[in-house]
Coordinates of C-alpha atoms in Angstrom, one line a residue:
M18 CA -114.1 -70.4 -25.1
Y19 CA -111.0 -71.9 -24.9
S20 CA -109.8 -70.3 -21.2
S21 CA -107.9 -73.1 -19.3
G22 CA -109.6 -73.2 -15.9
W23 CA -106.3 -71.8 -14.2
P24 CA -106.4 -68.3 -12.1
A25 CA -105.0 -65.7 -13.7
G26 CA -101.6 -65.6 -12.1
A27 CA -101.1 -69.4 -11.9
A28 CA -101.7 -70.0 -15.4
E29 CA -98.2 -69.4 -17.0
P30 CA -95.9 -70.8 -13.8
Q31 CA -98.2 -74.2 -14.7
R32 CA -97.5 -74.2 -18.6
G33 CA -93.6 -73.0 -18.0
R34 CA -93.8 -76.6 -15.7
V35 CA -94.9 -79.0 -18.9
G36 CA -92.1 -78.5 -21.1
R37 CA -89.9 -79.7 -18.2
E38 CA -91.4 -82.3 -17.0
L39 CA -92.3 -83.6 -20.6
A40 CA -88.7 -83.8 -21.5
Q41 CA -88.4 -86.0 -18.3
A42 CA -90.7 -88.3 -19.3
L43 CA -89.2 -88.5 -22.4
G44 CA -85.4 -89.2 -21.3
S45 CA -87.3 -91.7 -19.4
V46 CA -88.2 -93.1 -22.9
H47 CA -84.8 -92.5 -24.0
R48 CA -83.2 -95.5 -22.3
A49 CA -85.8 -97.5 -21.9
P50 CA -88.1 -97.4 -25.6
S51 CA -91.6 -97.0 -24.7
Q52 CA -95.2 -98.7 -25.7
L53 CA -97.1 -95.7 -25.4
A54 CA -100.0 -95.6 -27.9
S55 CA -101.5 -92.5 -26.5
L56 CA -100.9 -88.9 -25.7
S57 CA -102.6 -86.0 -25.5
L58 CA -100.4 -83.0 -24.9
A59 CA -103.7 -80.6 -25.7
H60 CA -102.7 -76.5 -24.8
C61 CA -99.4 -77.7 -24.2
S62 CA -98.8 -73.6 -24.9
S63 CA -94.6 -73.8 -24.1
L64 CA -94.1 -76.3 -25.7
K65 CA -91.7 -75.4 -28.1
P66 CA -90.6 -77.1 -31.3
R67 CA -86.4 -77.3 -30.9
L68 CA -87.2 -79.4 -27.2
E69 CA -89.3 -81.9 -27.4
L70 CA -90.7 -81.7 -31.2
E71 CA -87.6 -81.8 -33.6
H72 CA -84.1 -83.9 -33.3
Q73 CA -81.2 -82.2 -31.5
A74 CA -78.8 -83.5 -34.1
S75 CA -77.3 -80.5 -35.8
G76 CA -75.1 -80.6 -38.5
T77 CA -75.7 -84.5 -39.7
K78 CA -76.0 -85.5 -42.7
D79 CA -78.5 -88.6 -42.2
P80 CA -82.2 -88.1 -43.4
C81 CA -83.3 -90.1 -40.5
P82 CA -81.0 -89.7 -37.6
E83 CA -81.8 -90.9 -34.8
P84 CA -83.3 -88.2 -31.4
Q85 CA -80.1 -86.9 -29.6
G86 CA -81.9 -85.2 -27.1
P87 CA -85.6 -85.2 -25.6
S88 CA -88.0 -86.4 -28.3
L89 CA -91.8 -87.1 -29.6
L90 CA -90.1 -89.3 -32.1
M91 CA -89.0 -91.9 -30.0
L92 CA -92.2 -93.4 -29.3
R93 CA -92.2 -95.6 -32.0
A94 CA -95.9 -97.3 -30.9
L95 CA -97.9 -94.0 -30.9
Q96 CA -101.1 -94.1 -32.9
E97 CA -102.9 -91.1 -31.0
L98 CA -101.5 -87.9 -30.7
D99 CA -103.2 -84.4 -29.3
L100 CA -101.7 -81.3 -30.4
T101 CA -104.7 -79.0 -29.4
A102 CA -103.8 -75.5 -28.9
C103 CA -99.7 -76.1 -29.1
S104 CA -99.5 -72.7 -30.3
K105 CA -95.3 -72.6 -30.8
L106 CA -95.6 -75.9 -33.2
T107 CA -95.1 -74.6 -37.2
D108 CA -95.4 -76.1 -40.2
A109 CA -91.9 -77.5 -40.2
S110 CA -92.4 -78.9 -37.1
L111 CA -95.7 -80.9 -37.6
A112 CA -94.0 -81.9 -40.7
K113 CA -90.9 -83.2 -39.5
V114 CA -93.1 -85.3 -36.1
C115 CA -95.5 -86.3 -38.8
S116 CA -93.1 -88.1 -41.2
Q117 CA -91.9 -90.9 -38.4
F118 CA -95.4 -92.3 -37.4
P119 CA -97.0 -93.5 -40.9
Q120 CA -99.2 -95.7 -37.7
L121 CA -101.1 -92.5 -36.4
R122 CA -105.1 -93.7 -36.6
Q123 CA -106.1 -89.8 -34.5
L124 CA -104.6 -87.0 -34.9
S125 CA -105.4 -83.6 -33.4
L126 CA -104.4 -80.2 -34.3
S127 CA -107.5 -77.6 -34.1
L128 CA -106.3 -74.3 -32.9
L129 CA -103.0 -74.1 -33.8
P130 CA -102.4 -70.6 -35.8
E131 CA -99.1 -71.5 -37.4
L132 CA -100.3 -73.9 -39.2
T133 CA -100.7 -73.5 -43.3
D134 CA -101.1 -75.6 -46.7
K135 CA -97.6 -76.9 -46.6
G136 CA -97.8 -78.3 -43.1
L137 CA -100.8 -80.0 -44.3
V138 CA -99.4 -81.6 -47.2
A139 CA -96.9 -82.6 -45.1
V140 CA -99.0 -84.2 -42.5
A141 CA -100.9 -85.7 -44.6
S142 CA -98.0 -87.7 -46.8
G143 CA -96.0 -88.4 -42.8
C144 CA -99.9 -89.9 -41.3
P145 CA -101.2 -91.8 -44.6
S146 CA -102.9 -93.8 -41.7
L147 CA -105.4 -91.0 -40.1
E148 CA -108.5 -92.4 -39.4
H149 CA -109.5 -89.1 -37.0
L150 CA -108.2 -85.8 -37.6
A151 CA -109.7 -82.7 -35.6
L152 CA -108.4 -79.8 -37.3
S153 CA -111.3 -76.9 -36.2
H154 CA -110.2 -73.4 -35.8
C155 CA -107.1 -73.3 -38.5
S156 CA -107.9 -70.0 -39.9
R157 CA -104.5 -70.6 -42.5
V158 CA -105.4 -73.5 -44.0
S159 CA -107.7 -73.5 -47.5
D160 CA -109.0 -75.4 -50.2
K161 CA -105.7 -74.9 -52.0
G162 CA -104.0 -77.2 -48.9
W163 CA -107.4 -79.9 -48.9
A164 CA -106.6 -80.2 -52.8
Q165 CA -103.6 -82.5 -52.2
A166 CA -103.4 -83.7 -49.1
A167 CA -107.3 -85.3 -49.5
S168 CA -105.7 -88.0 -51.8
S169 CA -103.4 -89.2 -48.8
W170 CA -106.6 -90.0 -46.2
P171 CA -108.4 -92.9 -47.8
R172 CA -109.6 -94.3 -44.1
L173 CA -110.7 -91.0 -42.7
Q174 CA -113.9 -92.0 -40.2
H175 CA -113.8 -88.7 -38.3
L176 CA -113.2 -85.1 -39.9
N177 CA -113.6 -81.8 -37.6
L178 CA -113.1 -78.8 -39.8
S179 CA -114.8 -76.7 -38.3
S180 CA -114.4 -72.8 -37.8
C181 CA -111.8 -73.0 -40.6
S182 CA -112.6 -69.8 -42.2
Q183 CA -111.1 -70.2 -46.0
L184 CA -112.5 -73.4 -46.7
T185 CA -115.6 -73.6 -49.1
E186 CA -117.1 -75.9 -51.2
Q187 CA -113.9 -76.7 -53.1
T188 CA -112.3 -78.6 -49.6
L189 CA -116.0 -80.3 -49.6
D190 CA -115.9 -81.7 -53.0
A191 CA -112.2 -82.6 -52.8
I192 CA -112.8 -84.8 -49.3
G193 CA -116.2 -86.5 -51.3
Q194 CA -114.5 -88.1 -54.0
V195 CA -111.4 -89.3 -51.7
C196 CA -113.0 -89.9 -48.2
R197 CA -115.2 -93.1 -48.9
Q198 CA -114.7 -93.8 -45.6
L199 CA -115.9 -90.9 -44.1
R200 CA -118.9 -91.7 -41.5
V201 CA -119.0 -87.9 -39.4
L202 CA -118.2 -84.7 -40.6
D203 CA -118.1 -80.8 -38.7
V204 CA -118.5 -77.6 -40.7
T205 CA -119.6 -75.8 -38.3
M206 CA -119.1 -72.0 -38.9
C207 CA -117.1 -72.4 -41.5
P208 CA -118.6 -69.0 -43.6
G209 CA -117.4 -70.2 -47.2
I210 CA -119.7 -73.5 -47.4
N211 CA -123.2 -73.2 -47.6
M212 CA -126.3 -75.5 -47.4
A213 CA -126.3 -76.4 -50.6
A214 CA -122.5 -77.2 -50.5
V215 CA -123.3 -80.0 -47.7
R216 CA -126.1 -81.2 -49.0
H217 CA -124.2 -81.8 -52.4
F218 CA -121.3 -83.5 -50.4
Q219 CA -123.9 -86.4 -49.1
A220 CA -125.5 -87.0 -52.3
Q221 CA -122.1 -87.5 -52.8
L222 CA -121.4 -90.0 -49.1
P223 CA -124.4 -91.2 -48.6
Q224 CA -122.9 -94.0 -46.0
V225 CA -121.7 -90.2 -43.8
S226 CA -124.1 -90.8 -40.8
C227 CA -123.6 -86.9 -39.5
V228 CA -123.0 -83.7 -40.6
Q229 CA -122.3 -80.5 -38.3
S230 CA -123.1 -77.9 -40.5
R231 CA -124.3 -75.0 -37.7
F232 CA -124.1 -71.3 -39.1
V233 CA -123.3 -72.9 -42.0
G234 CA -124.2 -70.2 -44.8
G235 CA -126.1 -68.4 -42.2
A236 CA -128.0 -71.9 -40.8
D237 CA -128.0 -73.0 -37.8
L238 CA -128.7 -76.7 -38.7
T239 CA -127.1 -80.5 -38.0
L240 CA -128.0 -82.5 -40.2
T241 CA -128.0 -86.5 -38.6
L242 CA -129.3 -89.6 -41.4

């Protein structure tokens, strides 16, 4: 379903170049700070936390050292970041990156197999200004994580939780209590959420204009007000 579109023999060489090209681009940013506001690294499966995402100043006692090599942390004006399917990213690398971008408005962390509740809470703490958040197919994120993270995101307007298999109505309750600006929610193919929970959520937040809920609790339905 999520094919890259490249021929089987060409896919890996193409991905292998991504890290080097990004490193070169960020290297030029290091010499001349960029005002880049939007960056997509979607499906860069070769993206490695130690090169592009984490500080390289090992052994320093400074809690916020300046990046010493190619790093996303140089992009201080960034407001939109897409890390969809960057499968090597971990809770630790995401926590370090997101703590540097409190101004971020849009973030996609869909298809990250290593993202857990710990990472979700760290992202929520580091990026309290988010308005658009995508977490589709993050199967290790649960109600426990959302119980802690939801309070950090009162500005959320668009939220994609499709195919998050561990979520139940408890997550909808947590979101409904805090995210009062929400307009669009996608819980498609979340087996732990049923239509009764979706209707209760809409009663909590009548301003929500669209809830995508196909195959929720066995139903095949999209509710649009």
